[in-house]
PDB file of C-alpha atoms in Angstrom:
ATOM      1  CA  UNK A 396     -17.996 -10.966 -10.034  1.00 71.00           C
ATOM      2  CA  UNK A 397     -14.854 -11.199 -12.269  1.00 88.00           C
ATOM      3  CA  UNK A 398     -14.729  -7.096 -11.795  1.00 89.00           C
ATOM      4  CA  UNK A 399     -14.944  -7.592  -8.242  1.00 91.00           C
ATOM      5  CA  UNK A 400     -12.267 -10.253  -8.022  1.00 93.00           C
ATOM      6  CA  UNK A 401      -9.754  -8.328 -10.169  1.00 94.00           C
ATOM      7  CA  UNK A 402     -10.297  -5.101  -7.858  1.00 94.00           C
ATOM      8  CA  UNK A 403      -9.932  -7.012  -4.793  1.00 95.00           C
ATOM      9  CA  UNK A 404      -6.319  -8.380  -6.298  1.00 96.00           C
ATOM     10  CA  UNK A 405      -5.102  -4.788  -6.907  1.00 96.00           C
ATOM     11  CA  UNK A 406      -6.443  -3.225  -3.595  1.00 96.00           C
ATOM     12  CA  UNK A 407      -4.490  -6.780  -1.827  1.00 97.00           C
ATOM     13  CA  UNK A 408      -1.580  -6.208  -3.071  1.00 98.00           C
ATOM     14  CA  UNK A 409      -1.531  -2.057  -2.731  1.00 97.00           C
ATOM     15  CA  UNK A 410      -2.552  -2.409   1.001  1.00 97.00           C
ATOM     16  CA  UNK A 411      -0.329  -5.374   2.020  1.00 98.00           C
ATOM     17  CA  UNK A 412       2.835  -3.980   0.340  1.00 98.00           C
ATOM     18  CA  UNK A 413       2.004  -0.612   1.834  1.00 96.00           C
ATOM     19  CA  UNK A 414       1.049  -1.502   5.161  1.00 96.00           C
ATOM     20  CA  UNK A 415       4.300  -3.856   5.503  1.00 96.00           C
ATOM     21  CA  UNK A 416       6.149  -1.172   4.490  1.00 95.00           C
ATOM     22  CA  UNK A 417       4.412   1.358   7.086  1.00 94.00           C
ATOM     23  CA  UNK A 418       5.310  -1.499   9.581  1.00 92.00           C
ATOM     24  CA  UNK A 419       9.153  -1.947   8.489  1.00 94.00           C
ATOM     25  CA  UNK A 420       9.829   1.968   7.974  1.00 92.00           C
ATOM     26  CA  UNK A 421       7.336   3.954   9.581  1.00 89.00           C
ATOM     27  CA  UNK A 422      10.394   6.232   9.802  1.00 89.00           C
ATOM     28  CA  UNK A 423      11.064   6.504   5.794  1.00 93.00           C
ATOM     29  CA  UNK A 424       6.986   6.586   5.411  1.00 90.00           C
ATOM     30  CA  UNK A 425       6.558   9.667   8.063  1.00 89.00           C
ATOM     31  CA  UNK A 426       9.402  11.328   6.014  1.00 89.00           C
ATOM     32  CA  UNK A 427       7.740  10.718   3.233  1.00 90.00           C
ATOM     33  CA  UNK A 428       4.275  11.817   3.946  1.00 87.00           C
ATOM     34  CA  UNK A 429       5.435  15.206   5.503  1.00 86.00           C
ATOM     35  CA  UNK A 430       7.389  15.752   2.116  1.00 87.00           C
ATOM     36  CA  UNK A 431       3.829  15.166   0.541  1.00 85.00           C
ATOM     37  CA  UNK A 432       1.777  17.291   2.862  1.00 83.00           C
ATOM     38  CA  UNK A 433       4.145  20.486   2.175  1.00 83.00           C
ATOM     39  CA  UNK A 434       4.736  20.586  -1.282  1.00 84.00           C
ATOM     40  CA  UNK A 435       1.442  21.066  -3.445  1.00 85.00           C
ATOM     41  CA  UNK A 436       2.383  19.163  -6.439  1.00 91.00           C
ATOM     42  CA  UNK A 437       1.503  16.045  -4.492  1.00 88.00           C
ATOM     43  CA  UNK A 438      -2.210  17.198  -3.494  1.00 86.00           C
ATOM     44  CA  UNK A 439      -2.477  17.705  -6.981  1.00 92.00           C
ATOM     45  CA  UNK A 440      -1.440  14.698  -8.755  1.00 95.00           C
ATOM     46  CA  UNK A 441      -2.554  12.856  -5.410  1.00 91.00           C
ATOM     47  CA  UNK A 442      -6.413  14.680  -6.129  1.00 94.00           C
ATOM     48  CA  UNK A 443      -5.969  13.918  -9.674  1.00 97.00           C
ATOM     49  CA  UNK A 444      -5.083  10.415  -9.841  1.00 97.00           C
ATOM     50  CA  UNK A 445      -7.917   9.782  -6.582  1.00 97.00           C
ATOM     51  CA  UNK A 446     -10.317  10.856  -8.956  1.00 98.00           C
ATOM     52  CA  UNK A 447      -9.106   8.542 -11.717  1.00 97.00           C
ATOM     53  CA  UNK A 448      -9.273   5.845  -9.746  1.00 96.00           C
ATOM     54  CA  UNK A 449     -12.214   6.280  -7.730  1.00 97.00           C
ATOM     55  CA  UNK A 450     -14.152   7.140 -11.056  1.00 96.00           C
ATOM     56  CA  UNK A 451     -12.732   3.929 -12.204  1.00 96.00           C
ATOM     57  CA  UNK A 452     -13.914   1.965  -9.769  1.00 96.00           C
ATOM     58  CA  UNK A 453     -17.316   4.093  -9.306  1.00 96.00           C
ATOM     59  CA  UNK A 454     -18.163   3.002 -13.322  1.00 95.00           C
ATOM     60  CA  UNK A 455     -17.335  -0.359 -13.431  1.00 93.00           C
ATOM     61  CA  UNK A 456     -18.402  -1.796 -10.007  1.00 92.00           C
ATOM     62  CA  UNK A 457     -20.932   0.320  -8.356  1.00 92.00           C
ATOM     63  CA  UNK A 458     -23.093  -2.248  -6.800  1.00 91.00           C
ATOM     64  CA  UNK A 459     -24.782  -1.726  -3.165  1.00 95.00           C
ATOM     65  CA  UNK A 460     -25.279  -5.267  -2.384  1.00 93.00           C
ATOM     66  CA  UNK A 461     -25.015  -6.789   0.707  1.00 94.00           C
ATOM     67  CA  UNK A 462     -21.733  -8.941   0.268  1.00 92.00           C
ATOM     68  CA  UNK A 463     -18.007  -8.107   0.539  1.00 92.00           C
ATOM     69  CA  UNK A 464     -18.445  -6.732  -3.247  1.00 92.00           C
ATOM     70  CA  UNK A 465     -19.691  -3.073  -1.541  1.00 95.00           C
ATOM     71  CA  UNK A 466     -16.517  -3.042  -0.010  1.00 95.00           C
ATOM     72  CA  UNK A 467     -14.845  -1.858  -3.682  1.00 95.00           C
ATOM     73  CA  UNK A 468     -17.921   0.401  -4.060  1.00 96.00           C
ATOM     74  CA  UNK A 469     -17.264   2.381  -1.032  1.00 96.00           C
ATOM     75  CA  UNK A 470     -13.424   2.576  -1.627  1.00 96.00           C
ATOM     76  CA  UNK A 471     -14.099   3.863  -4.867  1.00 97.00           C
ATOM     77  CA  UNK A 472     -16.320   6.497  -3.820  1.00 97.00           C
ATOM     78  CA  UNK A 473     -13.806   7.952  -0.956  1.00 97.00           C
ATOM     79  CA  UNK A 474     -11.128   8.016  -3.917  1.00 97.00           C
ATOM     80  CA  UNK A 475     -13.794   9.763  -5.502  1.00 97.00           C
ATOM     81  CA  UNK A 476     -14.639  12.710  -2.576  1.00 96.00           C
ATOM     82  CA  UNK A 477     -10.699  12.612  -1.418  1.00 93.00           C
ATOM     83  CA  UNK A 478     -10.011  13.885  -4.803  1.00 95.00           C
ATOM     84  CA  UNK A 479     -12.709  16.224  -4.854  1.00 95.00           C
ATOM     85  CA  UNK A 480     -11.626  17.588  -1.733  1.00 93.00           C
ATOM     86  CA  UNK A 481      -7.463  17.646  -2.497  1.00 90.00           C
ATOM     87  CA  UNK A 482      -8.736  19.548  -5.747  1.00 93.00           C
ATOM     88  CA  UNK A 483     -11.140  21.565  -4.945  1.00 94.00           C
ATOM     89  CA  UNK A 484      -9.720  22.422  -1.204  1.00 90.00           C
ATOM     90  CA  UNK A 485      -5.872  22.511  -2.284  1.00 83.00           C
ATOM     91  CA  UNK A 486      -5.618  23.573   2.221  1.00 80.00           C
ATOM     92  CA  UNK A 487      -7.644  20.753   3.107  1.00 75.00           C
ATOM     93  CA  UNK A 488      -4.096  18.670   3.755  1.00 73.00           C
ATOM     94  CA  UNK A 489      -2.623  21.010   5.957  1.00 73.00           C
ATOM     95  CA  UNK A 490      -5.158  20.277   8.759  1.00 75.00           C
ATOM     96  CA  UNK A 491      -4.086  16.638   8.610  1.00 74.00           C
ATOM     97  CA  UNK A 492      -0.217  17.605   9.350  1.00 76.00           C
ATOM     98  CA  UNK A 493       0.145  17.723  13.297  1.00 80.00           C
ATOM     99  CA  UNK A 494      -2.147  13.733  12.564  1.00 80.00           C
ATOM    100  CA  UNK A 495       0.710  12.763  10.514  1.00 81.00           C
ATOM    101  CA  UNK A 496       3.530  13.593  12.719  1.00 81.00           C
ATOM    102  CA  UNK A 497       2.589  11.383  15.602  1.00 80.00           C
ATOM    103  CA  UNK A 498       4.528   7.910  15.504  1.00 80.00           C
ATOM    104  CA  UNK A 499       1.118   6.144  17.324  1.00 85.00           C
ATOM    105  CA  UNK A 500      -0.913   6.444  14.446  1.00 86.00           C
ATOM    106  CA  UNK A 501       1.789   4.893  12.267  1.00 85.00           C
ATOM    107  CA  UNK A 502       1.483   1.722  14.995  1.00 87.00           C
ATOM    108  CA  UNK A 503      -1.933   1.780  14.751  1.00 91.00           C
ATOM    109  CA  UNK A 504      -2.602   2.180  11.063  1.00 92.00           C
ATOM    110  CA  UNK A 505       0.213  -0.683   9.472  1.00 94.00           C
ATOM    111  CA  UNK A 506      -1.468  -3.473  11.205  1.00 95.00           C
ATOM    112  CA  UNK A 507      -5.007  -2.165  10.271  1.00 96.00           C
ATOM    113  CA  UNK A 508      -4.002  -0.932   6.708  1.00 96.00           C
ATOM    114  CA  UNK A 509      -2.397  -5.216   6.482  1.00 97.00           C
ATOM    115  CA  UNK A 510      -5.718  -6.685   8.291  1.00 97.00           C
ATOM    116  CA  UNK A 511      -7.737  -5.076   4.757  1.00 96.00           C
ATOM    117  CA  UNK A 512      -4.698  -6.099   2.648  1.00 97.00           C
ATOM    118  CA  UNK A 513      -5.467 -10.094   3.781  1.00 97.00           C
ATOM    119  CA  UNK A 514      -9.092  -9.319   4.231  1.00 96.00           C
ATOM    120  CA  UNK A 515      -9.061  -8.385  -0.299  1.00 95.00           C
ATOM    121  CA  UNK A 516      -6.324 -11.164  -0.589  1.00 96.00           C
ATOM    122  CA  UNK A 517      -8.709 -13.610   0.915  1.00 96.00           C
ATOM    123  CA  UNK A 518     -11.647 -12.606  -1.160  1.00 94.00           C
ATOM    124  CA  UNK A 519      -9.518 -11.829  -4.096  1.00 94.00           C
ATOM    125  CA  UNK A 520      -7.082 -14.920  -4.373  1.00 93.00           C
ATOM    126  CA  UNK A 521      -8.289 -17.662  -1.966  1.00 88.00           C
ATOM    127  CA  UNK A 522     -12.300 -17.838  -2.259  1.00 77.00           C
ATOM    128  CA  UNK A 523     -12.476 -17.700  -6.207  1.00 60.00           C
TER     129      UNK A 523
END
């Protein structure tokens, strides 16, 4: 459980920062992410360190129960297969770019991205 509380820290304080950021300067993030989506460098290192992670996450805490715990599990496995995918498809990203430029899904995904930022920080910092 100690694994699972120390993940759900990290992932809080990733999605929260990120997702108030998204909120505050969609405009800087939809910059930002267009940058990323053009130049290659990015899917690689981006595939790369997806991999890390989600292999990370995969060996230490990969535990189908039916708590909040799976929650890690499954986030670890999409890092996992996005990394795959930006690897092994390097043009898998450019179907994703007319998605990126549209200013509703910024709106919709900074409140959701916060929601699973409080929903780890609860889990993470409050309940242990």
């Amino acid at each position: 459980m100690e694994t699972s509380i120390l993940i759900a820290k990290i992932i809080s304080v990733i999605y929260l920062s990120f997702g108030i950021g998204l909120l505050l300067y969609s405009d800087f993030y939809k910059t930002a992410i267009q940058k990323m989506l053009d130049d290659s460098i990015f899917s690689i290192l981006g595939g790369i360190l997806a991999i890390i992670i989600g292999f990370v996450i995969i060996q230490n805490h990969n535990f189908w129960v039916n708590n909040w715990t799976v929650l890690i599990t499954i986030i670890g496995w999409i890092a996992l297969i996005k990394g795959i995918l930006l690897l092994a498809f390097p043009k898998f990203t450019t179907g994703f770019k007319p998605l990126f430029q549209s200013d509703k899904l910024y709106k919709f995904l900074a409140p959701l991205i916060i929601v699973f930022g409080l929903v780890f920080a609860y889990f993470g910092f409050y309940i242990f």
